[in-house]
Short mmCIF file of C-alpha atoms in Angstrom, two decimals:
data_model
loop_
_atom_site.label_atom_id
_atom_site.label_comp_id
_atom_site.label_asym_id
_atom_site.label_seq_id
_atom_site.Cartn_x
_atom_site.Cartn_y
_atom_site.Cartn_z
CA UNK A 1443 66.53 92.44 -17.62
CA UNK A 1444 64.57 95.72 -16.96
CA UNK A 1445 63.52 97.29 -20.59
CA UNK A 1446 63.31 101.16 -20.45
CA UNK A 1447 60.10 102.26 -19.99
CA UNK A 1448 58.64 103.65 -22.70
CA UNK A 1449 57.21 107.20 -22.49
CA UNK A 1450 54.88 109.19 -24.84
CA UNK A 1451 54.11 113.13 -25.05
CA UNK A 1452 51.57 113.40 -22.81
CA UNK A 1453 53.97 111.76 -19.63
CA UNK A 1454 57.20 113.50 -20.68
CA UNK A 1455 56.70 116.46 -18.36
CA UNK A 1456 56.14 113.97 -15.27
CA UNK A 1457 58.31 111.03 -16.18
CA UNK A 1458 60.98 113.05 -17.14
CA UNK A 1459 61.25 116.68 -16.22
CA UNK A 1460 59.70 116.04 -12.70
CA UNK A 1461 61.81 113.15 -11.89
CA UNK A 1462 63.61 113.04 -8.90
CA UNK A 1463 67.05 111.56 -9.99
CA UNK A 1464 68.65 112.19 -14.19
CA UNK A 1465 66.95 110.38 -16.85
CA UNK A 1466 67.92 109.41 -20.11
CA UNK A 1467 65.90 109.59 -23.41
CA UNK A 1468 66.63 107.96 -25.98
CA UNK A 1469 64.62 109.11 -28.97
CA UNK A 1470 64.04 106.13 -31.71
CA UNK A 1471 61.73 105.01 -33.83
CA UNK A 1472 61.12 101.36 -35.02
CA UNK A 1473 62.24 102.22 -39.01
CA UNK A 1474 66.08 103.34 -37.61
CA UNK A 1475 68.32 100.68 -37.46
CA UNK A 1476 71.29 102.21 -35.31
CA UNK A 1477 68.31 102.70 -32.60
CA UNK A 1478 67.71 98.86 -32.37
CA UNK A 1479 71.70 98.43 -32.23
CA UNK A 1480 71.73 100.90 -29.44
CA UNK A 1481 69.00 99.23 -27.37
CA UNK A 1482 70.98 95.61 -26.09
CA UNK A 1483 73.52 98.26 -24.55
CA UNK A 1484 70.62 100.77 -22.91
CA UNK A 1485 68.53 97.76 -21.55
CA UNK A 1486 72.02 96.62 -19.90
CA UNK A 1487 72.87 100.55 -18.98
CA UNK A 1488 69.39 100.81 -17.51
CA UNK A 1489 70.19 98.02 -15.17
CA UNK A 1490 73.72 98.64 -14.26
CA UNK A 1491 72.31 102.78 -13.61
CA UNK A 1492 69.05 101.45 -11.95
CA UNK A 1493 68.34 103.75 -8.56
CA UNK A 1494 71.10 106.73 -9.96
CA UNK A 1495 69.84 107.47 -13.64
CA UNK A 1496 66.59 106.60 -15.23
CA UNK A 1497 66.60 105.24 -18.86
CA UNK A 1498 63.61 105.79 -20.96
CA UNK A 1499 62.76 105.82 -24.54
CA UNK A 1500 60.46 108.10 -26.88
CA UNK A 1501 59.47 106.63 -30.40
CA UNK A 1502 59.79 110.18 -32.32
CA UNK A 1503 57.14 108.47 -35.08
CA UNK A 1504 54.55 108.30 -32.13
CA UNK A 1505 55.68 111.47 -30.25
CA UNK A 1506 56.46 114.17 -32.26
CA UNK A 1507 55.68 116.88 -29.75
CA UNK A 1508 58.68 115.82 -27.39
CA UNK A 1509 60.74 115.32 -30.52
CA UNK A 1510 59.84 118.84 -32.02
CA UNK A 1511 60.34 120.46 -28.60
CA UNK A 1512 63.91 119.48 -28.18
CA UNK A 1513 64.82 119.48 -32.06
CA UNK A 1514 65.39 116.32 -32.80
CA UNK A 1515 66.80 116.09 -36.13
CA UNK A 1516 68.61 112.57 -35.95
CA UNK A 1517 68.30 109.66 -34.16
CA UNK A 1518 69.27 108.13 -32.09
CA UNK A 1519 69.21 111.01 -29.86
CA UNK A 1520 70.55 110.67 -26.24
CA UNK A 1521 69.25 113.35 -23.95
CA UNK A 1522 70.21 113.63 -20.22
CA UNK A 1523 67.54 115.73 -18.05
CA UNK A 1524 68.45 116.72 -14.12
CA UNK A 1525 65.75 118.69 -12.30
CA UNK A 1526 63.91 119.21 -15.44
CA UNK A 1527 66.71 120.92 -17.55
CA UNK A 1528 68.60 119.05 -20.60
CA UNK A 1529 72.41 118.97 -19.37
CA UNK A 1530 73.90 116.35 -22.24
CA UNK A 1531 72.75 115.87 -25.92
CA UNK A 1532 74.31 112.84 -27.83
CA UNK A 1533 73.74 111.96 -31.42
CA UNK A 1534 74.24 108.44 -33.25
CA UNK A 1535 74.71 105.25 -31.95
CA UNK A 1536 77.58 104.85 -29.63
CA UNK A 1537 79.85 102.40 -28.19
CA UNK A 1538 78.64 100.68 -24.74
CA UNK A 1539 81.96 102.07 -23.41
CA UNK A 1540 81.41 105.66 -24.22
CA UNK A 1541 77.81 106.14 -23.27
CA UNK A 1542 78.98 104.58 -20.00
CA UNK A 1543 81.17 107.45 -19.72
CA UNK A 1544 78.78 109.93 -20.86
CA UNK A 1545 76.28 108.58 -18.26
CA UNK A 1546 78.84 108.80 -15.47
CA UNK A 1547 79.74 112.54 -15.99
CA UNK A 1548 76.39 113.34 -16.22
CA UNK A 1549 76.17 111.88 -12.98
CA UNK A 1550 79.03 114.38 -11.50
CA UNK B 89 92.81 91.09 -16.29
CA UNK B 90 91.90 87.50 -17.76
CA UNK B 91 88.34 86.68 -17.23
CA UNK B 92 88.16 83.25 -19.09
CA UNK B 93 90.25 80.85 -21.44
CA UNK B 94 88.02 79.59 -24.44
CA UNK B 95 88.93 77.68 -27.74
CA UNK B 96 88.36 80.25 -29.50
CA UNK B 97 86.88 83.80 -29.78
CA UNK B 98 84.85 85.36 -32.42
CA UNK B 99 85.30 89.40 -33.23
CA UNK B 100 81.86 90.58 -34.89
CA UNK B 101 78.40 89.14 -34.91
CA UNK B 102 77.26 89.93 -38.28
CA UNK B 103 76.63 86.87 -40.67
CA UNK B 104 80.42 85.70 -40.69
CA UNK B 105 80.84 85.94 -37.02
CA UNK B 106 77.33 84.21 -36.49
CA UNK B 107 77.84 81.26 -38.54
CA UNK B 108 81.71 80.87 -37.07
CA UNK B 109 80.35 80.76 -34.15
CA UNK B 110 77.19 78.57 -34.84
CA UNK B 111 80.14 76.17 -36.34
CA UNK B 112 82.22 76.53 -33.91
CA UNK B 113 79.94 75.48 -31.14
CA UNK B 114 77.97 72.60 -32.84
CA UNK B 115 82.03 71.45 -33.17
CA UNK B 116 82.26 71.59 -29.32
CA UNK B 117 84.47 74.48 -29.44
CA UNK B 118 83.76 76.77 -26.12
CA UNK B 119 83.45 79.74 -27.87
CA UNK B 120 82.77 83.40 -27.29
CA UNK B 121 81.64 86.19 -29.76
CA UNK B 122 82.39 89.81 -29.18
CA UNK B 123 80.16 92.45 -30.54
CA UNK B 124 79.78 96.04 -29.82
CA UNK B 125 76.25 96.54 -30.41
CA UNK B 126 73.07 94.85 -32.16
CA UNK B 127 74.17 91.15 -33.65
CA UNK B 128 73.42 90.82 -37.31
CA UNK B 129 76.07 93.14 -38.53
CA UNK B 130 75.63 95.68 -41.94
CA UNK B 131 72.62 93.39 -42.80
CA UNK B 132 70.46 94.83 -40.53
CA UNK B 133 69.74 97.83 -41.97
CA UNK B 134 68.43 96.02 -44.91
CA UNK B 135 64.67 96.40 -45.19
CA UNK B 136 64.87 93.48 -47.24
CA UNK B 137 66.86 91.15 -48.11
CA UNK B 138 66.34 88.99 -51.22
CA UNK B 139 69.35 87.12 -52.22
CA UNK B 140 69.92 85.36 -49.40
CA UNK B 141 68.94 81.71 -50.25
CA UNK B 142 66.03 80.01 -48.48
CA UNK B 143 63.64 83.23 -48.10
CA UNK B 144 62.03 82.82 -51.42
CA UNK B 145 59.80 86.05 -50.78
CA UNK B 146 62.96 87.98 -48.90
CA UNK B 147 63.88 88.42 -45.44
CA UNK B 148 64.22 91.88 -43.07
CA UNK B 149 67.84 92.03 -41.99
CA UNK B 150 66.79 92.66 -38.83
CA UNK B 151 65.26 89.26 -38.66
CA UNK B 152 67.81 87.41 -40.35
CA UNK B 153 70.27 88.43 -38.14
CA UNK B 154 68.49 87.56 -34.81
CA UNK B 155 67.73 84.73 -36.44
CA UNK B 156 71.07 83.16 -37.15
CA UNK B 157 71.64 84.90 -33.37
CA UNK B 158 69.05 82.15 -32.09
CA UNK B 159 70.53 79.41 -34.04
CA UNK B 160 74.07 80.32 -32.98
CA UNK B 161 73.46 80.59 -29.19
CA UNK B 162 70.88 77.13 -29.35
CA UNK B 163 74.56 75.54 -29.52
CA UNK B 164 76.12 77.00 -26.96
CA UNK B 165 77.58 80.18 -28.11
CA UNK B 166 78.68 82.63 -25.74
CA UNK B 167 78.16 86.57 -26.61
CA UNK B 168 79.02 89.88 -24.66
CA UNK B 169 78.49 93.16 -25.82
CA UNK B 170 82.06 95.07 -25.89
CA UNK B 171 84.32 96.40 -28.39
CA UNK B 172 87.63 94.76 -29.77
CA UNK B 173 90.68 96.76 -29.14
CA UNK B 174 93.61 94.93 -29.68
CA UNK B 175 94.72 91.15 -30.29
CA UNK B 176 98.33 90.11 -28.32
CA UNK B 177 100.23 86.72 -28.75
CA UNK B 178 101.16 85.24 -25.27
CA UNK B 179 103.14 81.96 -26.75
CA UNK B 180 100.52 79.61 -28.13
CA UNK B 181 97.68 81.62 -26.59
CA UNK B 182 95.83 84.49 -28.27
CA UNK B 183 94.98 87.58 -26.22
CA UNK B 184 91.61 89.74 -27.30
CA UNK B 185 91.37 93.22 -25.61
CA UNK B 186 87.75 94.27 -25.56
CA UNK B 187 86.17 97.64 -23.89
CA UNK B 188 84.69 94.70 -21.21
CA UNK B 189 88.23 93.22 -20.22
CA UNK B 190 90.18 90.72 -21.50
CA UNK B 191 90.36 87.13 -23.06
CA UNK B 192 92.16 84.43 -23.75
CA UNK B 193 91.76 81.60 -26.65
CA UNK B 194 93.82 79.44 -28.56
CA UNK B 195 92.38 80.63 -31.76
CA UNK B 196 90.32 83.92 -33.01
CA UNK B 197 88.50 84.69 -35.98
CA UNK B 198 88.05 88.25 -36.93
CA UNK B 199 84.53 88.95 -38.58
CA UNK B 200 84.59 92.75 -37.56
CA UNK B 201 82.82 93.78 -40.55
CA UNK B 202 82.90 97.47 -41.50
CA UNK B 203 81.70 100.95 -40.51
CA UNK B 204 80.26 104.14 -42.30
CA UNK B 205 83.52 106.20 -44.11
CA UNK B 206 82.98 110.03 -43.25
CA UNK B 207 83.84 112.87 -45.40
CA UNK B 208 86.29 114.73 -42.71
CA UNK B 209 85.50 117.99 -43.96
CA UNK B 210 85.10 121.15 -41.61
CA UNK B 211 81.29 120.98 -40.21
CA UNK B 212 80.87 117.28 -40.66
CA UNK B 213 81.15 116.31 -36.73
CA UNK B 214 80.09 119.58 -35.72
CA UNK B 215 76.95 119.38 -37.29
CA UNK B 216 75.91 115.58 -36.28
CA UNK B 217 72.39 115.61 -36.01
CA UNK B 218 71.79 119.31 -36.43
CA UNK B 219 71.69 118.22 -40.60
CA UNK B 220 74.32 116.21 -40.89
CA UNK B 221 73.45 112.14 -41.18
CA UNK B 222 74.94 108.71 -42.08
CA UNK B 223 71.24 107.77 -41.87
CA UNK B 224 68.70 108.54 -44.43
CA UNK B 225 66.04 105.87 -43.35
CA UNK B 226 66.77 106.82 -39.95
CA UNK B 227 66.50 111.02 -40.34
CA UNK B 228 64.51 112.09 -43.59
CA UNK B 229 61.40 112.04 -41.58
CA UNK B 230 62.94 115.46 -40.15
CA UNK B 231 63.77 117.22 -43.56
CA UNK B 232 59.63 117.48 -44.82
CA UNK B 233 59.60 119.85 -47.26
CA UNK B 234 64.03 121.08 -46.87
CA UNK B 235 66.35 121.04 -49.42
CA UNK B 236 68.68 118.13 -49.26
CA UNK B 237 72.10 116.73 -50.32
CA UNK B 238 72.95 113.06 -50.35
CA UNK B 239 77.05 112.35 -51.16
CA UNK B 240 78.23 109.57 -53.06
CA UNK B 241 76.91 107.39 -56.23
CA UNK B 242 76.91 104.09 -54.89
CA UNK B 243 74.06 101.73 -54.38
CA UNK B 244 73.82 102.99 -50.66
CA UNK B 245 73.74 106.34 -51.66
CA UNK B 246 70.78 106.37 -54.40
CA UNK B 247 68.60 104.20 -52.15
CA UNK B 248 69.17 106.97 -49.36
CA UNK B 249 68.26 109.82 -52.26
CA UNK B 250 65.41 107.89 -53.57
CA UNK B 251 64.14 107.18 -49.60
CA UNK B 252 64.42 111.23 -48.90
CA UNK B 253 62.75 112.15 -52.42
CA UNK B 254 59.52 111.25 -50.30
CA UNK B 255 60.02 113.67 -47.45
CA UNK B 256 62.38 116.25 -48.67
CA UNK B 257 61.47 119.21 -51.21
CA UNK B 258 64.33 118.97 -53.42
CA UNK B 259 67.38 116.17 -52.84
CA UNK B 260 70.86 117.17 -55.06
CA UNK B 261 73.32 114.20 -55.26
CA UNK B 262 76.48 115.03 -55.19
CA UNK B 263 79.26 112.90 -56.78
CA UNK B 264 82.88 113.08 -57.40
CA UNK B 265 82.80 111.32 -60.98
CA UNK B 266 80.65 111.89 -63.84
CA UNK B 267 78.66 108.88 -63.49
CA UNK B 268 77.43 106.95 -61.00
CA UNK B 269 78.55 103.51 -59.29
CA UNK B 270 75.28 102.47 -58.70
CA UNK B 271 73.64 99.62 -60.19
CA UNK B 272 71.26 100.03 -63.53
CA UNK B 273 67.74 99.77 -61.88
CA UNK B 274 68.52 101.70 -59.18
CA UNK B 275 69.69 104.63 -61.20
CA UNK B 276 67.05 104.90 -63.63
CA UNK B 277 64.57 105.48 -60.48
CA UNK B 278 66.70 108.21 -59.75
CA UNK B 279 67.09 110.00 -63.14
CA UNK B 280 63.47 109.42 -63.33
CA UNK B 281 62.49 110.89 -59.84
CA UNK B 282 61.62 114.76 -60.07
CA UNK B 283 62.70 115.75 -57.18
CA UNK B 284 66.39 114.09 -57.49
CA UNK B 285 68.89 116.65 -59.68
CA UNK B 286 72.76 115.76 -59.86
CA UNK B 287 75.79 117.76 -59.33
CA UNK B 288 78.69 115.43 -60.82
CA UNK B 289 82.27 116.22 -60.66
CA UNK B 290 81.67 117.71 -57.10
CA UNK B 291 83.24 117.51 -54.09
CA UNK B 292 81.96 118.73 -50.75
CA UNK B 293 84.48 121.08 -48.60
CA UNK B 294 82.83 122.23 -45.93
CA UNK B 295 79.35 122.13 -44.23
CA UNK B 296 78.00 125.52 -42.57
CA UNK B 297 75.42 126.92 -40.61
CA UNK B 298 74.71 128.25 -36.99
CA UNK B 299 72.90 126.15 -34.79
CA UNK B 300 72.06 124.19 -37.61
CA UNK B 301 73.26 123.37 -41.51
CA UNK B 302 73.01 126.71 -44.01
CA UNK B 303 74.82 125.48 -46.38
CA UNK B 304 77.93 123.18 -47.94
CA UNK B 305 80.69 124.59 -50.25
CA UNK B 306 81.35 122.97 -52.92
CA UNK B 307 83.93 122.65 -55.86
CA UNK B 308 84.67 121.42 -59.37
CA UNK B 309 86.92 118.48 -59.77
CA UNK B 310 88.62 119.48 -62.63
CA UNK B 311 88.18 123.20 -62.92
CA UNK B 312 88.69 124.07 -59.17
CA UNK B 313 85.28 126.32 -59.27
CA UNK B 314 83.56 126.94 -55.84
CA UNK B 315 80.19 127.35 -55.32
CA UNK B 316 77.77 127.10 -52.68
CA UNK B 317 74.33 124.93 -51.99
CA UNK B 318 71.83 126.21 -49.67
CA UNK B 319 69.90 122.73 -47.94
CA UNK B 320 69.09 121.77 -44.46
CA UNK B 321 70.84 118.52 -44.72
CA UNK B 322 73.37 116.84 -45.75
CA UNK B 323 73.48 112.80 -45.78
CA UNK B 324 76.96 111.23 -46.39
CA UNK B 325 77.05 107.31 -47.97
CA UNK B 326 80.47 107.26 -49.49
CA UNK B 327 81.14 103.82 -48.63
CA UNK B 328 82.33 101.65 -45.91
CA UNK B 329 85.79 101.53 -44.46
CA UNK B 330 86.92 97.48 -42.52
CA UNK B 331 86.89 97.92 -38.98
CA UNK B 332 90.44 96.98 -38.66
CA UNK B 333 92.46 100.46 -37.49
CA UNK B 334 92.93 98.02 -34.01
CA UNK B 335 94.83 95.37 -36.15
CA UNK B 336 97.70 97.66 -37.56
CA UNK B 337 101.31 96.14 -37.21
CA UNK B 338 100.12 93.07 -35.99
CA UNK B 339 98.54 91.41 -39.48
CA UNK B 340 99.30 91.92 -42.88
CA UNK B 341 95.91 94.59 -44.85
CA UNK B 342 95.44 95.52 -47.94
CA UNK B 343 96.03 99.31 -49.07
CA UNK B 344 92.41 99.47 -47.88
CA UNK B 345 92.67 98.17 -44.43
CA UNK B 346 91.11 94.74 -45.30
CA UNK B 347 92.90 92.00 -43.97
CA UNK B 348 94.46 89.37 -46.14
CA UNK B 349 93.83 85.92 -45.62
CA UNK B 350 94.50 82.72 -48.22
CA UNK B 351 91.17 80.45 -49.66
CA UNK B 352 91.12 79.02 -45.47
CA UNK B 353 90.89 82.08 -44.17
CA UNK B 354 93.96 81.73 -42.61
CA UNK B 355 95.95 84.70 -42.04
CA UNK B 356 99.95 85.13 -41.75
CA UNK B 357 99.27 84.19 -38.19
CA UNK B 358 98.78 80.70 -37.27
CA UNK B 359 95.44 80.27 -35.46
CA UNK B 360 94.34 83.75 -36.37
CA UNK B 361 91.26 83.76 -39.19
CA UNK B 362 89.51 86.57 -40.91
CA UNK B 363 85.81 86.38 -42.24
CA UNK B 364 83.58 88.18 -43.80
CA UNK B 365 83.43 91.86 -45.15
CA UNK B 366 86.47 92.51 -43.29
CA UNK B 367 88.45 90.43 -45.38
CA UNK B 368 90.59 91.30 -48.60
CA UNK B 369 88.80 90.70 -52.05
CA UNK B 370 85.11 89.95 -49.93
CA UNK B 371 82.24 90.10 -52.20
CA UNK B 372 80.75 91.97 -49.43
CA UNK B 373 77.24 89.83 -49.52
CA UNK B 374 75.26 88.50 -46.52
CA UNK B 375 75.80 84.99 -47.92
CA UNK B 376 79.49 85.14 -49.14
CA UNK B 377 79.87 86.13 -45.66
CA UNK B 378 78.57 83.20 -44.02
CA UNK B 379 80.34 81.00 -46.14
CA UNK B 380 83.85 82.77 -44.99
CA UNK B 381 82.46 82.24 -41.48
CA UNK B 382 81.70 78.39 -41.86
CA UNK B 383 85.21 77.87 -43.62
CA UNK B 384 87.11 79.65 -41.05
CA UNK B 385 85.38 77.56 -38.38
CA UNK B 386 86.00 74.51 -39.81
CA UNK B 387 89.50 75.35 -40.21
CA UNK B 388 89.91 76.52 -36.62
CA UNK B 389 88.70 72.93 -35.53
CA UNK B 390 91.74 71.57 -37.71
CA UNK B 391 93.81 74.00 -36.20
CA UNK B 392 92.84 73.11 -32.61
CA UNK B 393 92.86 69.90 -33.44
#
């Protein structure tokens, strides 16, 4: 199973805002349990999405920059990007159902 | 749709569903466990556990629960990662909806654990991770030097108060009674901590702010006086509420929403068990939980048998 690649400060502007199809970033850190819930269902996500949405993660503890810029004040924190601008924020671990759902109208 | 018939299907993967199920299969059963996110259940967000018997120097709950995840699935246990929705009879057969499609067994055992209990107060959802959490451990790394509140006077709720006193500038508890439920030690770290104060008698009735929390109004219990607290977050741990709002009108709960089983874990449906937290008068421990999970297995076997 593909893992999302994981993606500090310094590759955030080319990983993610220069990306040619929507990504997903899922900030976590290793301390928050609902973020290691959450992960089983994004590794699966990533694969089932592979090709039409990119699934990566930024550890907030390591990355604070990325975390600042977009106000992260929980996490998990679900961000969809499409041609560099933020179009979906989630907050708090969800079911594999609904961020299915939330993936697909991004994808609209 | 009715993707597979097994012998019988688990609902949770926390310690009761993980030690049916490790039961279960070493009994030959062809079994499947359905859980909706991370097996290991409440325990997981343990840093450490220390009562559970055999980890003389404690355990994360992280690693227990993967642990008895290994152990389970060594035997043959089957997992998918989907949400219960519903249980149906169809004759002898027992039909589990899930968010990934449907099964069929010829006995379940309901381990679904609970969830967080929220406030439902004006603000609360709006305000989900712009200063409202459920999560201290998770979140207080954002509130350096704010002014917090933490709701409740449990156990849960005085670790998370304690665990923001080292980020936060100032963290208020707020509780509904004039003392807490908390146990002894836990509370005399609190009343000794500085930067903890107490509000007691207090309710919360609404969170505000803009774009993020301002402020949460607040009032008396007895005298009905409002007054407002100024803080950049608010973290809610009143409790945990049985993840059993699916099971309504088909099995007997308590006032509570736990479900009522008798010493086999039987409930008033033949070949339907309950195990674990979920369950009426559950002493709500990692341990007490497996033990509900190995008695329901074993009397699933005598039931299939």
């Amino acid at each position: 199973m593909s893992e999302p690649l994981a993606v500090n400060d310094d590759e955030f502007d080319q990983i993610v805002l220069q990306s040619e199809i929507p990504v997903l970033v899922d900030f976590w850190a290793p301390w928050c349990q609902p973020c290691l819930m959450i992960a089983p269902i994004l590794d699966e996500l990533a694969e089932e999405f592979s090709g039409r949405m990119n699934i990566v993660r930024v550890d907030v503890d390591q990355n604070l920059k990325s975390a600042v810029k977009y106000s992260i004040m929980a996490i998990p924190s679900l961000l969809i990007f499409r041609n560099g601008k933020l179009i979906t924020n989630v907050v708090g671990a969800k079911r594999k159902q609904d961020l299915k759902q939330i993936i697909d109208d991004a994808l609209k | 749709m009715v993707d597979n018939n097994y012998e019988v299907i688990i609902i949770g993967g926390g310690p009761a569903g993980l030690t049916a199920g490790l039961y279960t299969s070493r009994a030959g059963l062809n079994s499947l466990l359905v859980e909706g996110g991370l097996v290991g259940g409440q325990i997981v967000s343990a840093e450490l556990v220390e009562n559970y018997p055999g980890f003389p120097d404690g355990i994360s709950g992280f690693e227990l629960g993967q642990l008895m995840y290994q152990q389970a699935i060594k035997y043959g246990l089957n997992t998918i990662i989907a949400e219960a929705t519903g249980i149906e009879l169809r004759e002898k057969q027992k039909e589990v909806k899930t968010t990934e499609g449907n099964f069929m067994a010829k006995a379940a055992i309901i381990a679904g654990g609970s969830e967080r209990r929220k406030l439902s107060i004006p603000g609360e959802e709006k305000f989900i991770g712009r200063g409202v959490s459920y999560c201290a451990t998770c979140d207080a790394t954002f509130f350096r030097e704010l002014s917090v509140a933490v709701v409740g006077g449990g156990d849960a709720a005085i670790t998370e108060a304690l665990h923001l006193a080292k980020f936060a500038s100032k963290v208020t508890v707020i509780h509904r009674r004039d003392q807490l439920r908390a146990g002894r030690i836990l509370q005399e770290k609190a009343l000794s901590e500085p930067k903890i104060q107490f509000l007691w008698n207090a309710i919360v009735d609404e969170i505000e702010g803009e774009d993020l929390v301002k402020r949460i109004k607040l009032r008396e219990v007895k005298t009905g006086e409002k007054s407002t607290l100024e803080v950049a977050g608010v973290f809610i741990s009143i409790g945990l509420k049985p993840n059993t709002d699916y099971l309504k009108g088909i099995l007997p709960l308590d006032t509570a929403g736990h479900i009522i089983t008798n010493d086999k874990m039987e409930t008033e449906i033949p070949g339907i068990f309950a195990a674990g937290d979920v369950r009426s008068n559950s002493a709500r421990q990692a341990i007490t939980a497996a033990g509900d999970g190995a008695t329901a297995a074993i009397y699933t076997e005598k039931f299939l048998s």
